[in-house]
Structure formats: structure tokens, C-alpha cells
């Protein structure tokens, strides 16, 4: 992955996938419609020439023989895969007429444009909102990935930003918490390992199983799922008790420190050990490591978003950097995402100037209940009878997938899916439209896990008749009479206008620079002139009601909040659906190399748990709960605590023997305070199949 490019013909771009790294790329161009090798840009200080293996072999995906090439109309039952080729005009005309007819019967909110992060380009991903707002279609509360972690971080800091991610290399202790960086954002490891080599830094990994990141750590805290808040509280207890608390920092920069210290007096390592399954000595040793190595960088990942108590856990973990005063030092503090530093004006992209705030917002993660007519999920409004799906595959990635599939099977539901492959969602569509990939259209990217704005220009021609998301939205807008200046502009013109409105360099400057570094100065990045709240203080006692519509029962101070889906006599195991190394959600599941490296859907079971169930390594097993059951194969693995099951995902439904994947078991209930899908927070039983 680190070898220099030898081709004389290459283009520059950015990785479009749902990963905080948003790597700067160099792409070998083999012709007007073909790419070759993909490398990380060595000149970009965060990418540093390193990218994940799945993107390095992107040509395998871009030139896959099963890419969708032409518009299709369904001719058989939903899900049958029976389609016939039609023209683009036929496809868009038919879709527009279906939307028009649905709105005439039920009102405009019956149409739901549904999207997510199959591309992270601002124009191609978010332009669907312009159509939504112009025609008063139902809104989307995007909860499937980031909401809980962001709420927890902002609840303390008041802003979604933090220490420069490149500062990890300057740390004396890098704590990788709630993210398997080797699988999901390899650049974190680049900078953490550099700190270890150059400074003798320690790497600590906090994760429920011994994954590829944990295997590279100096210390792995293998806690039970959903118990991060208890660990954080016990760590802070030790920091206060053993003289490591920076009381001057707490007085100057935080509110609620006295209450916190009093609250933590009985949150001892022994208390946390009973909750987390860790040894009390492990917890104390970790706390002392942070106290002795004050220059510690807490890299807090999206694993916090996958648990019903994730917002509370994130806030508790972030609070540690206040107790130690680590924010004051270079290479130290707590970081989750840099989203706020980009200050985008997305009026043109999203059509914010025509948005009607009275239109209902539907929870993306509750697409199953919504399509099955749940009145509360529908906000007591009309049914959803027409869907436009771009850049996501909800039949497989959304929780409670049996319910999702049942909703998509409705005869009265019209579905248009714009996709690159015939996914499970595309198979349920009435109209399927072929989509471009990132080298085949223009866009702009922001890097939440680092600090760059990156230009992603069109480098090659798309195969067949594939069209960009923006072209589809604009084509539907013309047919539906939607009015907005963005519908008459090219994607690159929208990029240019958005850069100007947001105060960033223009397109030509970005072409020359390849990226623009947006990281604020040291004092702002480390909140040394105050945190993002009006009083400038980090809130150790957060106002959860300000973070979302339902803060019922949320603790007033950092704590272990028992809102998780707890194990019980009938459901004695806790399931974590962790990300696989060679897939990214359901992207890359179609490529032979990724399939070959992952093997087959597998449940990691502790050997003692397996013995008690008479399950041997490689045996077929069944996992289940009240939502459904899934059949797959067991792998005996002592890198989990007893009672914990890991299934690295997301394998397509078709990869499972019975045609239903792991999200048949996960719940679609909205986590507090602001919604979110708790994919790693599921109680199940396990049986030999």
C-alpha cells in the first residue's frame, strides 16, 4: 500500500466512503474509462501514503462485471430480481408519475427520499434534500450512524471539534476507544504507531473483543458491551483519589467538578469491575497510566453510537480529559470528529432556502416500523407509499431487517433505487437506476476524522448509462415541477458556489492544492479560550434535554446507565455486530477478494460458552431473539468475555444459508436523547443449529 506510483498518468481524488479518514488518493488512470492502482497521497499529512486494502484495490469494484449499467423496470414479484431494460426517460417519467400520484392521494409527505453515506461527497450525497425540500416530501432524521456519539461529545464540549488528529503522533499515550481502527480507519494506527516508535508512547485499546487493533496494543481493556461509562467513572475515581486530578484546570475550564468528585466516591474500580468484567487492577493500572502520562490522546470512535447508553458513555469518556487537564497539551485531549470546523453553507446543496419546518421528520433507522405503518414512527401522519433510495441499502443495513423487508414487500409501495449493484434493496424496487462511482463524477469532501477539504473531480467516464446522483435529482425535479437554482447547475458549479459561500478556496485552487487544511489553531482546537458553551465551560453535568427530544432517565453526571438491552435467563448473550475488515457496511461485499478474505458469516463464541452448548468450532449455530433468528457458523475464540458474541458484518442476506442477515436481530427503537440504531446492543440466545 505504501509503494510509490510508477504510472505517469494518475489523478487526484478523495475516498468517498463512510469512514472518518476520508483519505487523499492518487489513482492510476489506464484510459478514458478505466482506473488501475489506488494509493494514499504521501503528501497529505494525515493520510501519509497509507490507505485500507479494500480501497487500494478499488479497480476490482469499479470494473466489476455485475455493475448496473442501464435503467431497469421490475417485471416479476418484488425481490425476484426479474427486470427488463428501459430508457432513462422511461425510468424517470415512470418514477415522477408514481410520486405525483402518491402525493395526489395522500399529500406530499407520503413520498420519502431516503439516503445515507454510500458516498460522502456533499453534492452527490446531500442533493436529494433539495428535491425533498422543494416538493415538501417527508424529512429524514439521519440516525443510523453518528447521532449518539456526537450528542455525547457535544454535551460536554459544546462543539464538534477537537485536537488536531495529527497530534496523535505527538502523544505519550494513545487511547483508541470505541473503534477498531485497523478495520475502519487505518490512519489512526499510522499516527499512534508513530508515537510509539518515536516517543515510546503506549497504545491502549478499549473494545469488547480482541480485534486487529487490540492485537497491536500495549494494553487491551476487553470490557463487556455497553459498560464504557462504568469504566470511565472508575478511572476518574482513581484520578481524583490518587492525586492525578488537575484541580486548577477543573476550576478554570469546567462546570460541575465538585459534584462530579462527590458523585464518583463510590464508583470504585471494584464497582466497575462487577459491571465491566474487567479486573479492578486493570482499571487502576489504566487510570495510573493516564495520570502519569498526562500527554494522552483519547481517540473516541463510533462504537459509542451503537449502544443505547452510547451518548452517556461518550460524555463520560470525554470527561476524563478534563479531570487530567490533558486538553492543555499538544498531543493530548479527547477527539471524536472535526465536523464543526468546516462551517459549510449548504443552502444551495440541500435547498435549505425552500425548507418547510412544518414537514414531518422520519427516523431513518425506523424504516421498518415506518413502512409497516407504525403510527408513532409515522409521526401520526400519512403512510409512506413512495420511496427514492440513493447511496444506501436499507433492506440489509437497517435494524430489524425482517420488518424492513416486510415493509418493502408491500404492493402499494413504489420504490425507485439508484445503485451501483443489484443489492437486496434494489431487488425490491420497481425502478432501478445505474449509479456512478466516485471517479466518474465531480464532488467535494470533508474529512470528519481529520482536517481537510478535498476535491474529488471526475477522472474517467462511467460504464454503460450510469448517471450521478445529482443528474437523477435534477431530472426528477424537471418532471415534477420542482424549482430551485441548484437543479439547473452542474455538480461542479454547485461545488464552486458552496466553497465561495462558505469562505473556502475555489475549485481551481483546490485542483492545485489537492486539499485544504481547515484545522483551527492550537488554542481553539484545545478549547483553551473556552469550550463551545456560552460560559466557555466543559459541562461535566450535561443538559441532556438540550441534546435531543427525549432525555428521560438520563443520568445527571457521568455514570453507568442501565438502558442497554441486558442479558436475561431467556436471552443470556450480548451480540456485537462489529465491522469486518474487508467490507464497509455492504459496500465491497460484491468483490471476490473481499468475499474470499472474509470467508463466511461467523459468530465468535467463547470456548467455555460453546462447550456448555455442545458447539464445536465450525458448527452451524442459530442466534435469535424476539425479532428473528439467523443461522451461521461458530468460531471458538477466547478474545471475548463469556456471554458475548461477535459477528463481524455486514454480510448480505444472500450470504446466509436462510437468506436473512444479522440485522434480523438488532432493534429499531430510538435511543436517547436524539435517536440512533443500537447495532452493538442486542440480547440473544445461542443454540446449535
XYZ file of C-alpha atoms in Angstrom:
689
model
C 0.000 0.000 0.000
C 2.902 2.350 0.611
C 4.845 1.831 -2.632
C 5.127 4.970 -4.796
C 3.143 5.265 -8.000
C 5.128 4.437 -11.104
C 2.446 5.325 -13.649
C 2.916 8.671 -15.371
C -0.835 9.104 -15.699
C -2.740 9.489 -12.471
C -5.416 11.671 -10.957
C -6.101 13.006 -7.501
C -9.258 12.391 -5.527
C -10.636 11.534 -2.087
C -12.096 8.334 -0.726
C -15.904 8.725 -0.865
C -16.824 6.026 1.642
C -18.300 6.245 5.123
C -15.023 6.434 7.036
C -13.745 9.362 9.120
C -10.321 9.225 7.442
C -11.516 10.490 4.025
C -8.127 9.624 2.588
C -6.429 11.734 -0.060
C -5.942 9.423 -3.055
C -3.731 9.050 -6.101
C -5.441 6.972 -8.785
C -3.732 5.383 -11.741
C -5.561 6.162 -14.980
C -5.322 3.435 -17.616
C -7.609 5.011 -20.181
C -10.658 7.240 -20.593
C -12.874 4.751 -18.758
C -10.528 2.638 -16.656
C -8.618 3.025 -13.400
C -5.711 0.980 -12.091
C -3.989 1.050 -8.714
C -5.096 3.366 -5.933
C -2.634 4.778 -3.391
C -2.819 7.104 -0.443
C -1.308 10.529 -1.018
C 2.034 10.664 0.787
C 1.997 14.469 0.784
C -1.192 14.608 2.843
C -0.022 14.689 6.450
C -2.963 12.696 7.781
C -3.304 10.087 5.019
C 0.509 9.844 4.967
C 0.532 7.497 1.992
C -1.491 4.758 3.724
C -4.992 3.566 2.809
C -7.015 0.454 3.573
C -6.631 -2.597 1.367
C -10.229 -2.555 0.144
C -9.876 0.916 -1.368
C -6.378 0.152 -2.676
C -7.988 -2.482 -4.911
C -10.872 -0.233 -5.978
C -10.465 -1.150 -9.636
C -11.892 -4.560 -8.748
C -15.094 -2.828 -7.679
C -15.223 -0.131 -10.356
C -14.829 -2.620 -13.211
C -16.896 -5.432 -11.699
C -18.849 -7.461 -14.253
C -22.040 -7.132 -12.186
C -22.223 -3.337 -12.064
C -25.594 -1.943 -13.018
C -25.322 -0.349 -16.456
C -28.873 0.511 -17.601
C -32.205 1.587 -16.111
C -34.488 -1.332 -15.272
C -38.209 -1.845 -14.608
C -39.447 -4.678 -12.416
C -41.391 -7.381 -14.280
C -41.693 -10.060 -11.585
C -42.596 -10.159 -7.885
C -40.748 -7.842 -5.514
C -37.427 -9.385 -4.592
C -37.433 -11.801 -7.527
C -34.715 -9.946 -9.418
C -36.831 -10.015 -12.586
C -36.316 -6.775 -14.511
C -36.312 -5.520 -18.071
C -34.140 -2.793 -19.541
C -35.780 0.567 -20.273
C -34.570 4.029 -21.262
C -33.633 6.775 -18.852
C -36.599 8.878 -19.979
C -38.983 5.994 -19.335
C -37.472 5.360 -15.922
C -37.608 8.974 -14.763
C -41.054 9.568 -16.279
C -42.441 6.500 -14.525
C -40.864 7.488 -11.197
C -42.115 11.068 -11.421
C -45.638 9.898 -12.246
C -45.615 7.469 -9.301
C -44.510 10.275 -6.944
C -47.131 12.625 -8.374
C -49.914 10.052 -7.992
C -48.880 9.174 -4.436
C -48.820 12.850 -3.402
C -52.213 13.476 -5.005
C -53.728 10.689 -2.889
C -52.037 11.173 0.495
C -50.279 14.544 0.357
C -46.634 15.319 -0.322
C -45.353 13.709 2.905
C -46.234 10.269 1.556
C -43.049 10.479 -0.562
C -39.841 9.812 1.369
C -36.433 10.468 -0.232
C -34.134 8.097 1.685
C -30.336 8.214 1.591
C -27.140 7.925 3.535
C -23.395 7.572 3.126
C -22.708 5.297 0.164
C -20.919 8.421 -0.987
C -19.757 11.088 1.441
C -19.491 13.747 -1.276
C -21.532 16.763 -0.242
C -23.256 17.315 -3.590
C -23.913 13.717 -4.617
C -24.938 12.575 -1.106
C -26.990 15.517 0.108
C -28.549 16.913 -3.071
C -31.528 14.611 -2.544
C -32.562 17.013 0.231
C -33.022 19.796 -2.315
C -35.707 17.726 -4.046
C -37.214 16.861 -0.666
C -37.484 20.472 0.454
C -38.650 21.869 -2.885
C -41.582 19.410 -3.031
C -42.370 19.198 0.729
C -41.597 15.483 0.879
C -41.043 13.847 4.290
C -37.814 14.764 6.036
C -35.165 12.331 7.251
C -33.613 12.275 10.706
C -30.315 10.538 9.898
C -29.757 8.328 12.936
C -28.133 5.171 11.634
C -24.526 6.097 12.404
C -23.395 9.158 14.336
C -26.165 10.685 16.445
C -25.436 9.188 19.871
C -21.671 9.625 19.807
C -21.958 13.209 18.608
C -24.564 14.063 21.240
C -22.328 12.675 23.969
C -19.262 14.577 22.811
C -21.073 17.887 22.264
C -22.904 17.522 25.602
C -19.546 18.186 27.238
C -17.583 20.287 24.774
C -20.362 22.303 23.159
C -18.737 21.865 19.734
C -17.936 19.039 17.341
C -14.196 19.592 17.042
C -11.065 18.872 18.983
C -7.278 18.481 18.981
C -5.653 18.071 15.576
C -5.789 14.323 14.766
C -2.187 14.506 13.558
C -1.225 15.248 17.161
C -1.693 11.570 17.996
C 1.875 11.157 16.764
C 2.990 13.599 19.481
C 1.271 11.778 22.325
C 2.751 9.727 25.158
C -0.357 7.528 25.334
C -2.928 6.997 22.574
C -6.238 5.557 23.754
C -8.272 4.045 20.903
C -11.721 3.686 22.391
C -14.844 2.505 20.583
C -13.269 1.960 17.177
C -11.445 -0.943 15.544
C -9.145 1.394 13.653
C -7.324 -1.348 11.730
C -10.666 -2.299 10.159
C -12.346 1.086 9.888
C -9.824 3.988 9.841
C -6.320 2.723 9.360
C -4.758 6.188 9.556
C -5.389 6.316 13.298
C -2.919 3.459 13.549
C -0.401 5.301 11.366
C -0.141 8.140 13.870
C -0.484 6.003 17.003
C 2.301 3.673 15.914
C 4.478 6.656 15.004
C 4.029 7.961 18.567
C 5.111 4.581 19.921
C 8.188 4.406 17.671
C 9.323 7.996 18.124
C 8.230 8.744 21.696
C 7.793 5.398 23.387
C 4.060 6.073 23.636
C 1.723 3.403 24.935
C -1.280 2.347 22.842
C -4.402 1.401 24.792
C -7.408 -0.187 23.093
C -10.815 -0.362 24.762
C -13.112 -2.765 22.945
C -15.315 -5.782 23.770
C -13.173 -8.213 21.765
C -9.576 -8.870 20.796
C -9.742 -7.461 17.295
C -6.975 -6.465 14.912
C -6.477 -3.124 16.681
C -6.338 -4.728 20.128
C -3.663 -7.112 18.875
C -1.381 -4.108 18.271
C -1.996 -2.540 21.681
C 0.210 -2.379 24.746
C -2.936 -2.629 26.876
C -6.327 -4.025 25.856
C -9.294 -3.437 28.150
C -11.797 -6.052 26.966
C -14.907 -4.823 28.703
C -18.500 -6.025 28.366
C -20.511 -4.238 25.661
C -22.190 -1.041 26.817
C -20.205 -0.639 30.042
C -17.817 2.104 28.914
C -19.424 4.641 31.242
C -18.667 2.490 34.282
C -15.034 2.182 33.209
C -14.738 5.946 32.672
C -16.226 6.681 36.092
C -13.866 4.301 37.882
C -10.891 5.800 36.033
C -11.907 9.281 37.153
C -12.428 7.987 40.704
C -8.817 6.776 40.758
C -7.546 10.017 39.231
C -9.210 12.034 41.987
C -8.294 9.552 44.742
C -4.633 9.134 43.833
C -3.741 12.766 43.226
C -3.784 12.854 39.412
C -6.697 15.295 39.034
C -5.742 18.716 37.659
C -7.837 20.810 40.019
C -6.671 24.124 38.609
C -7.828 23.062 35.134
C -11.141 21.803 36.507
C -11.754 25.108 38.282
C -10.956 27.206 35.217
C -12.456 25.188 32.394
C -15.301 23.011 33.707
C -18.613 23.279 35.494
C -19.780 20.605 37.917
C -16.361 19.365 39.090
C -17.226 19.394 42.797
C -20.427 17.472 42.172
C -18.575 15.021 39.939
C -15.897 14.229 42.529
C -18.542 13.680 45.193
C -20.603 11.512 42.829
C -17.586 9.342 41.957
C -16.629 8.494 45.533
C -18.364 5.098 45.340
C -17.587 4.497 41.625
C -14.534 2.476 42.573
C -12.577 0.019 40.428
C -14.285 -2.809 42.323
C -17.694 -1.316 41.493
C -16.754 -1.006 37.811
C -15.179 -4.467 37.710
C -18.527 -6.054 38.567
C -20.174 -4.170 35.695
C -17.448 -4.298 33.022
C -15.995 -7.743 33.685
C -12.525 -6.195 33.895
C -10.275 -6.741 36.889
C -10.111 -3.860 39.358
C -6.321 -3.874 38.999
C -6.653 -3.398 35.224
C -8.820 -0.342 35.737
C -6.436 1.134 38.294
C -3.430 0.496 36.050
C -5.137 2.281 33.150
C -6.011 5.256 35.342
C -2.429 5.483 36.615
C -1.124 5.309 33.038
C -3.245 8.329 32.141
C -2.236 10.153 35.313
C 1.467 9.513 34.779
C 1.350 10.221 31.029
C -0.689 13.383 31.009
C 0.051 13.894 27.321
C -2.634 11.346 26.376
C -4.883 11.480 23.328
C -8.314 9.871 23.656
C -9.451 8.858 20.147
C -13.169 8.200 20.666
C -14.921 6.299 17.876
C -18.365 5.478 16.555
C -18.712 2.352 18.652
C -20.268 4.693 21.211
C -23.122 5.274 18.762
C -24.005 1.578 18.669
C -25.275 1.266 22.241
C -28.460 2.602 23.821
C -26.406 4.332 26.505
C -23.801 5.500 23.985
C -24.296 9.237 24.471
C -23.786 8.894 28.227
C -20.734 6.679 27.700
C -19.168 9.122 25.220
C -19.653 12.043 27.573
C -18.109 10.071 30.440
C -15.060 9.096 28.382
C -14.568 12.670 27.155
C -14.747 13.924 30.745
C -11.561 12.031 31.615
C -9.502 14.575 29.649
C -10.944 17.306 31.896
C -10.063 15.538 35.126
C -6.455 15.088 33.958
C -6.299 18.501 32.264
C -4.944 16.805 29.142
C -6.629 19.333 26.830
C -3.865 21.831 27.655
C -1.068 19.851 25.996
C -0.090 19.205 22.401
C -0.723 15.561 21.563
C -3.400 15.340 24.235
C -7.091 15.804 24.906
C -10.134 13.989 23.540
C -11.209 13.825 19.903
C -14.248 12.394 18.178
C -14.950 14.327 14.962
C -13.978 17.625 13.358
C -17.307 18.320 11.641
C -17.765 21.825 13.042
C -14.521 23.262 11.671
C -15.781 23.257 8.074
C -18.659 25.752 8.612
C -20.367 24.858 5.331
C -23.147 26.968 3.882
C -25.170 24.150 2.304
C -28.153 26.257 1.295
C -27.632 25.502 -2.385
C -26.830 21.816 -1.972
C -29.669 21.000 0.432
C -32.212 23.574 -0.714
C -32.404 24.997 2.802
C -33.961 28.204 1.467
C -37.122 26.284 0.472
C -37.305 24.007 3.515
C -40.657 23.927 5.310
C -40.023 23.280 9.042
C -43.592 22.010 9.473
C -42.920 18.930 7.326
C -42.532 15.797 9.446
C -39.134 14.233 10.079
C -38.987 10.442 9.857
C -36.303 8.454 11.659
C -34.023 6.763 9.143
C -33.324 3.831 11.473
C -37.040 3.163 11.896
C -37.685 2.474 8.231
C -39.061 -0.957 9.174
C -41.753 0.342 11.550
C -42.436 3.250 9.181
C -43.041 1.063 6.134
C -45.132 -1.318 8.240
C -47.430 1.522 9.277
C -46.465 2.177 12.905
C -48.386 5.380 13.778
C -45.754 6.699 16.173
C -42.904 6.078 13.715
C -45.001 7.845 11.054
C -45.456 10.791 13.446
C -49.196 10.122 13.127
C -49.103 11.272 9.524
C -49.870 9.586 6.206
C -48.313 6.275 5.172
C -45.136 6.236 3.119
C -46.204 4.988 -0.307
C -43.254 6.151 -2.446
C -39.511 5.930 -1.826
C -36.467 7.262 -3.642
C -33.365 5.454 -2.314
C -29.840 6.731 -3.009
C -26.466 5.776 -1.501
C -27.745 3.207 0.975
C -29.063 -0.351 1.198
C -31.689 -0.339 3.978
C -33.030 -3.842 3.371
C -29.689 -5.128 4.696
C -28.172 -2.341 6.794
C -31.206 -1.039 8.719
C -32.108 -2.648 12.057
C -34.920 -5.176 12.482
C -34.497 -6.292 8.877
C -37.388 -8.760 8.900
C -39.662 -5.783 9.484
C -37.825 -3.755 6.843
C -38.256 -6.487 4.256
C -41.931 -6.855 5.132
C -42.392 -3.150 4.515
C -40.631 -3.247 1.156
C -42.863 -6.164 0.085
C -45.995 -4.002 0.262
C -47.837 -3.956 -3.053
C -48.889 -0.328 -2.542
C -45.313 0.913 -2.044
C -43.498 2.337 -5.085
C -39.692 2.223 -4.830
C -37.040 3.748 -7.086
C -33.467 2.740 -6.202
C -30.369 4.413 -7.665
C -27.492 1.969 -7.188
C -24.179 0.598 -8.418
C -25.051 -3.088 -7.902
C -28.204 -5.163 -7.613
C -28.382 -5.033 -3.832
C -31.145 -6.563 -1.749
C -32.821 -3.139 -1.717
C -32.528 -2.774 -5.492
C -34.181 -6.168 -5.902
C -37.215 -4.810 -4.050
C -37.512 -1.784 -6.354
C -39.980 -1.006 -9.111
C -37.385 1.100 -10.943
C -33.608 0.593 -10.685
C -31.234 3.287 -11.957
C -27.481 2.716 -12.544
C -25.212 4.971 -10.452
C -21.715 6.312 -10.995
C -18.768 5.717 -8.669
C -16.597 8.460 -7.223
C -14.042 8.620 -10.048
C -16.907 9.116 -12.519
C -18.415 12.381 -11.203
C -17.438 15.677 -9.568
C -17.787 16.336 -5.843
C -16.283 17.866 -2.715
C -15.476 16.039 0.542
C -14.862 16.961 4.151
C -12.840 14.758 6.466
C -14.506 14.466 9.875
C -11.722 12.288 11.238
C -9.072 14.744 10.117
C -8.992 18.363 8.977
C -9.103 18.555 5.173
C -11.498 19.646 2.477
C -10.694 17.538 -0.584
C -11.753 17.907 -4.195
C -12.951 14.757 -5.957
C -13.060 15.573 -9.683
C -14.367 13.309 -12.401
C -11.427 11.264 -13.693
C -12.930 8.639 -16.020
C -16.129 8.001 -17.940
C -18.819 5.886 -16.322
C -19.680 2.473 -17.763
C -22.897 1.904 -19.693
C -25.518 4.536 -18.924
C -24.658 5.123 -15.251
C -25.528 8.619 -14.033
C -24.529 10.645 -10.992
C -26.920 11.270 -8.101
C -27.150 14.963 -8.962
C -28.322 14.214 -12.507
C -31.072 11.919 -11.222
C -32.310 14.507 -8.715
C -32.298 17.246 -11.349
C -34.058 15.012 -13.887
C -36.840 14.202 -11.435
C -37.092 17.850 -10.416
C -37.780 18.915 -14.011
C -40.521 16.315 -14.387
C -42.118 17.151 -11.046
C -42.026 20.925 -11.443
C -39.631 21.460 -8.542
C -37.986 24.884 -8.620
C -34.556 25.729 -7.237
C -31.395 27.161 -8.842
C -29.427 24.034 -7.913
C -31.426 21.872 -10.299
C -30.123 23.868 -13.270
C -26.445 23.785 -12.269
C -23.751 21.168 -12.769
C -22.303 19.412 -9.757
C -19.040 21.323 -10.182
C -20.880 24.650 -10.337
C -22.594 23.769 -7.046
C -19.216 22.865 -5.546
C -17.805 26.218 -6.644
C -20.737 28.204 -5.286
C -20.700 26.313 -1.979
C -16.976 26.883 -1.486
C -17.453 30.596 -2.078
C -20.476 30.858 0.230
C -18.573 29.005 2.954
C -15.435 31.123 2.740
C -13.130 28.420 1.356
C -10.726 28.429 -1.630
C -12.238 27.988 -5.088
C -12.193 24.871 -7.251
C -9.078 25.814 -9.206
C -7.146 26.438 -6.020
C -8.217 23.030 -4.724
C -7.147 21.435 -8.011
C -3.670 22.835 -7.470
C -3.505 22.121 -3.727
C -5.486 18.826 -3.857
C -6.822 19.566 -0.363
C -7.210 22.465 2.050
C -6.206 22.227 5.712
C -9.022 23.655 7.890
C -7.646 22.799 11.336
C -8.032 25.775 13.700
C -5.076 26.973 15.728
C -3.857 25.176 18.830
C -5.783 27.254 21.365
C -9.095 26.860 19.576
C -8.537 23.172 18.858
C -7.793 22.512 22.525
C -10.560 24.799 23.829
C -8.010 26.929 25.704
C -10.102 30.031 25.040
C -13.181 28.221 26.284
C -15.438 25.355 25.264
C -18.371 25.807 22.936
C -20.998 26.662 25.543
C -21.867 30.311 26.348
C -19.955 30.187 29.655
C -16.922 28.579 27.984
C -17.015 25.632 30.404
C -16.978 21.898 29.722
C -20.218 20.541 31.150
C -19.435 17.660 33.481
C -23.151 17.705 34.340
C -24.673 17.871 30.834
C -28.043 19.264 29.861
C -29.311 16.182 28.060
C -32.637 17.834 27.256
C -30.701 20.277 25.049
C -29.216 17.385 23.060
C -32.437 15.751 21.885
C -36.192 15.386 22.340
C -36.139 12.519 24.858
C -33.765 12.697 27.812
C -35.962 10.601 30.092
C -33.928 8.809 32.749
C -30.531 10.036 31.561
C -28.063 10.467 34.454
C -27.190 13.935 35.668
C -23.468 13.095 35.894
C -21.202 10.507 34.218
C -22.341 7.035 35.200
C -23.184 3.531 34.045
C -26.666 3.997 32.606
C -28.554 0.700 32.536
C -30.550 1.453 29.394
C -28.848 -1.288 27.378
C -30.613 -4.420 26.173
C -29.431 -6.523 29.103
C -28.853 -10.265 29.090
C -31.504 -12.378 30.815
C -32.179 -16.070 31.506
C -34.006 -16.383 28.182
C -31.559 -14.129 26.280
C -28.242 -14.817 28.045
C -25.844 -13.450 25.415
C -24.961 -9.919 24.242
C -24.378 -9.559 20.491
C -21.953 -7.067 18.911
C -22.147 -6.713 15.104
C -18.664 -5.255 14.670
C -17.385 -4.048 11.257
C -15.480 -6.516 9.108
C -12.074 -5.566 7.750
C -12.837 -6.138 4.072
C -16.372 -4.731 3.916
C -17.696 -1.239 4.563
C -21.316 -1.739 5.554
C -22.462 -3.627 2.431
C -20.005 -1.928 0.076
C -17.218 -4.233 -1.150
C -19.306 -7.321 -0.298
C -19.637 -7.847 -4.053
C -15.899 -8.070 -4.764
C -14.319 -11.560 -4.891
C -11.215 -10.539 -2.925
C -13.241 -9.178 -0.013
C -15.511 -12.213 -0.024
C -12.539 -14.574 -0.095
C -10.750 -12.851 2.767
C -13.837 -12.767 4.996
C -14.823 -16.366 4.291
C -18.407 -16.701 5.543
C -20.721 -15.236 8.197
C -19.277 -16.309 11.548
C -20.200 -15.991 15.229
C -17.227 -15.665 17.602
C -18.059 -17.607 20.797
C -16.023 -18.065 23.947
C -14.882 -21.725 24.117
C -16.478 -22.242 27.525
C -19.804 -20.880 26.302
C -19.585 -23.124 23.247
C -18.784 -26.184 25.370
C -21.839 -25.555 27.518
C -23.976 -25.524 24.374
C -22.242 -28.573 22.805
C -20.979 -26.424 19.940
C -17.657 -27.200 18.249
C -15.529 -24.921 16.109
C -17.112 -24.581 12.661
C -20.504 -25.938 13.709
C -23.682 -24.380 12.385
C -25.362 -22.314 15.086
C -28.542 -20.313 15.397
C -28.753 -16.918 17.077
C -32.131 -15.489 17.952
C -34.411 -13.229 19.965
C -37.965 -11.910 19.662
C -37.163 -10.162 16.365
C -35.924 -13.179 14.440
C -33.298 -15.866 14.058
C -30.129 -16.174 11.998
C -28.166 -19.268 11.026
C -24.380 -19.056 10.580
C -21.216 -20.849 11.756
C -19.333 -20.752 15.053
C -15.699 -19.821 15.614
C -14.354 -20.589 19.074
C -12.476 -17.527 20.271
C -11.116 -16.654 23.697
C -10.800 -12.968 22.786
C -14.244 -12.170 24.207
C -15.714 -12.325 27.667
C -18.128 -15.132 28.388
C -21.659 -14.215 27.406
C -20.528 -12.029 24.487
C -20.968 -12.970 20.818
C -19.230 -11.101 17.978
C -20.441 -11.246 14.374
C -18.264 -9.191 12.026
C -20.566 -7.756 9.401
C -22.342 -6.683 7.240
C -22.672 -9.774 5.088
C -25.521 -9.562 2.546
C -28.638 -11.577 3.287
C -27.785 -13.903 0.405
C -24.557 -14.979 2.150
C -26.595 -16.571 4.944
C -27.953 -20.067 4.478
C -31.537 -18.991 5.137
C -31.342 -15.696 3.250
C -31.610 -13.383 6.247
C -28.677 -11.468 7.749
C -27.554 -10.377 11.175
C -29.737 -7.266 11.364
C -32.748 -9.518 11.785
C -31.724 -9.434 15.459
C -30.987 -5.726 16.014
C -33.610 -3.279 17.284
C -35.031 -0.168 15.640
C -36.125 1.575 18.853
C -34.793 5.132 19.099
C -32.013 5.569 21.671
C -31.929 8.667 23.883
C -31.574 11.578 23.665
C -31.698 12.062 19.895
C -32.235 8.668 18.262
C -29.819 6.101 16.969
C -29.618 2.438 15.999
C -28.015 0.287 18.709
C -26.356 -2.293 16.472
C -23.918 -3.481 19.176
C -26.547 -3.660 21.904
C -28.618 -6.786 21.340
C -29.625 -9.568 23.700
C -29.837 -13.016 22.094
C -29.897 -16.749 22.709
C -27.468 -19.146 21.018
C -28.184 -22.750 20.059
C -26.626 -25.474 17.984
C -28.403 -25.453 14.617
